[in-house]
Coordinates of N, CA and C in Angstrom, one line a residue:
X112 N 93.8 77.2 108.5 CA 94.1 77.2 109.9 C 93.9 78.6 110.4
X113 N 93.2 78.6 111.5 CA 92.9 79.9 112.1 C 93.9 80.4 113.1
X114 N 93.8 81.6 113.6 CA 94.7 82.1 114.6 C 94.7 81.3 115.9
X115 N 93.6 80.9 116.4 CA 93.5 80.1 117.6 C 94.1 78.7 117.4
X116 N 93.9 78.1 116.3 CA 94.5 76.8 116.1 C 96.0 76.9 116.0
X117 N 96.5 77.9 115.4 CA 98.0 78.1 115.3 C 98.6 78.3 116.7
X118 N 97.9 79.1 117.5 CA 98.4 79.3 118.9 C 98.4 78.1 119.7
X119 N 97.3 77.3 119.5 CA 97.2 76.0 120.2 C 98.3 75.0 119.8
X120 N 98.6 75.0 118.5 CA 99.7 74.1 118.0 C 101.1 74.6 118.6
X121 N 101.3 75.9 118.7 CA 102.5 76.4 119.2 C 102.6 76.0 120.7
X122 N 101.5 76.2 121.4 CA 101.5 75.8 122.9 C 101.8 74.4 123.1
X123 N 101.1 73.5 122.4 CA 101.3 72.0 122.5 C 102.7 71.7 122.2
X124 N 103.3 72.2 121.1 CA 104.6 72.0 120.7 C 105.6 72.4 121.7
X125 N 105.4 73.6 122.3 CA 106.3 74.1 123.4 C 106.3 73.2 124.6
X126 N 105.1 72.7 124.9 CA 105.0 71.8 126.1 C 105.7 70.5 125.8
X127 N 105.5 69.9 124.6 CA 106.2 68.7 124.3 C 107.7 68.9 124.2
X128 N 108.2 70.0 123.8 CA 109.6 70.3 123.6 C 110.3 70.6 124.9
X129 N 109.7 71.4 125.7 CA 110.4 71.9 126.9 C 110.0 71.3 128.3
X130 N 108.7 70.8 128.4 CA 108.2 70.4 129.7 C 108.2 68.9 129.8
X131 N 108.1 68.1 128.8 CA 108.1 66.7 128.9 C 109.5 66.1 128.9
X132 N 109.7 65.2 130.0 CA 111.0 64.7 130.1 C 111.0 63.2 129.9
X133 N 110.0 62.6 129.3 CA 109.9 61.2 129.1 C 110.7 60.8 127.9
X134 N 111.4 59.7 127.9 CA 112.2 59.3 126.8 C 111.5 58.0 126.2
X135 N 111.3 58.0 124.9 CA 110.6 56.8 124.3 C 111.6 56.2 123.3
X136 N 111.2 55.0 122.9 CA 112.0 54.4 121.8 C 111.1 54.4 120.5
X137 N 111.7 54.7 119.4 CA 111.0 54.7 118.2 C 110.7 56.1 117.6
X138 N 110.4 57.0 118.5 CA 110.3 58.4 118.1 C 110.7 59.4 119.2
X139 N 111.0 60.5 118.8 CA 111.5 61.5 119.8 C 110.4 62.6 120.0
X140 N 109.9 62.7 121.3 CA 108.8 63.6 121.6 C 109.3 65.1 121.4
X141 N 110.5 65.3 121.7 CA 111.1 66.7 121.5 C 111.0 67.1 120.1
X142 N 111.3 66.2 119.2 CA 111.2 66.5 117.7 C 109.8 66.8 117.3
X143 N 108.9 66.0 117.8 CA 107.4 66.3 117.5 C 107.0 67.7 118.0
X144 N 107.5 68.1 119.2 CA 107.2 69.4 119.7 C 107.8 70.5 118.8
X145 N 109.0 70.3 118.3 CA 109.6 71.3 117.4 C 108.8 71.4 116.1
X146 N 108.4 70.2 115.6 CA 107.6 70.2 114.3 C 106.2 70.9 114.6
X147 N 105.6 70.7 115.7 CA 104.3 71.4 116.0 C 104.5 72.9 116.1
X148 N 105.6 73.3 116.7 CA 105.8 74.7 116.8 C 106.1 75.4 115.5
X149 N 106.8 74.7 114.6 CA 107.0 75.2 113.3 C 105.7 75.3 112.5
X150 N 104.9 74.3 112.5 CA 103.6 74.3 111.8 C 102.7 75.4 112.3
X151 N 102.7 75.5 113.6 CA 101.9 76.6 114.2 C 102.4 77.9 113.9
X152 N 103.7 78.1 113.8 CA 104.2 79.4 113.4 C 103.9 79.8 111.9
X153 N 104.0 78.8 111.1 CA 103.7 79.0 109.6 C 102.2 79.3 109.5
X154 N 101.3 78.6 110.3 CA 99.9 78.8 110.3 C 99.6 80.2 110.8
X155 N 100.3 80.6 111.8 CA 100.1 82.0 112.4 C 100.4 83.1 111.4
X156 N 101.5 82.9 110.7 CA 101.9 83.9 109.7 C 100.8 83.9 108.5
X157 N 100.4 82.8 108.1 CA 99.4 82.7 107.0 C 98.1 83.3 107.5
X158 N 97.7 83.0 108.7 CA 96.4 83.6 109.3 C 96.5 85.1 109.3
X159 N 97.6 85.6 109.8 CA 97.7 87.1 109.9 C 97.7 87.7 108.5
X160 N 98.4 87.1 107.5 CA 98.4 87.5 106.2 C 97.0 87.5 105.6
X161 N 96.3 86.4 105.8 CA 94.9 86.3 105.2 C 94.0 87.4 105.9
X162 N 94.1 87.6 107.2 CA 93.3 88.6 107.8 C 93.6 90.0 107.3
X163 N 94.9 90.3 107.0 CA 95.3 91.6 106.5 C 94.7 91.8 105.1
X164 N 94.8 90.8 104.3 CA 94.3 90.9 102.9 C 92.8 91.0 102.9
X165 N 92.1 90.3 103.8 CA 90.6 90.4 103.8 C 90.2 91.8 104.3
X166 N 90.9 92.4 105.2 CA 90.6 93.7 105.7 C 90.8 94.7 104.6
X167 N 91.8 94.6 103.8 CA 92.0 95.5 102.7 C 90.9 95.4 101.6
X168 N 90.4 94.2 101.3 CA 89.4 94.0 100.4 C 88.1 94.6 100.9
X169 N 87.8 94.4 102.2 CA 86.6 94.9 102.8 C 86.5 96.4 102.8
X170 N 87.7 97.1 103.1 CA 87.7 98.5 103.1 C 87.6 99.1 101.7
X171 N 88.2 98.4 100.7 CA 88.1 98.9 99.4 C 86.7 98.8 98.8
X172 N 86.0 97.8 99.2 CA 84.7 97.6 98.6 C 83.6 98.4 99.3
X173 N 83.9 98.9 100.5 CA 82.8 99.7 101.2 C 83.0 101.2 101.2
X174 N 83.7 101.7 100.2 CA 83.8 103.1 100.1 C 82.5 103.7 99.5
X175 N 82.1 104.8 100.1 CA 80.8 105.4 99.6 C 81.1 106.0 98.2
X176 N 80.1 105.9 97.4 CA 80.2 106.4 96.0 C 79.5 107.8 96.0
X177 N 80.2 108.7 95.4 CA 79.6 110.1 95.3 C 78.6 110.1 94.2
X178 N 77.4 110.5 94.4 CA 76.3 110.5 93.4 C 75.7 111.9 93.4
X179 N 75.6 112.4 92.2 CA 75.0 113.7 92.0 C 73.7 113.5 91.2
X180 N 72.6 114.0 91.7 CA 71.3 113.9 91.0 C 71.2 115.1 90.1
X181 N 71.0 114.8 88.8 CA 70.9 115.9 87.8 C 69.7 116.7 88.0
X182 N 68.6 116.2 88.6 CA 67.4 116.9 88.9 C 67.4 117.8 90.1
X183 N 68.5 117.6 90.9 CA 68.6 118.4 92.2 C 69.6 119.5 92.0
X184 N 69.3 120.7 92.4 CA 70.2 121.8 92.1 C 71.5 121.6 93.0
X185 N 72.6 121.9 92.3 CA 73.9 121.7 93.0 C 74.1 122.7 94.1
X186 N 74.7 122.2 95.2 CA 74.9 123.1 96.3 C 76.2 123.9 96.1
X187 N 76.2 125.2 96.2 CA 77.4 126.0 96.0 C 77.6 126.7 97.3
X188 N 78.8 126.7 97.8 CA 79.1 127.5 99.0 C 79.1 129.0 98.8

């Protein structure tokens, strides 16, 4: 689940929970809204965690490696 999908689920859940005033028999629209907000919140946390971990891996892998050529005279200040 990506960041955009999580935000979309939170928005749809909030609309169902707070803006819809229709009452139905058989299921409760407000409960579905709360469930969508919870799923969106969990997805948001997992997306942010994944993005943070991927950023750490990328930075660790892209560090320049110091290389000294034995045939080239060393620079001394």
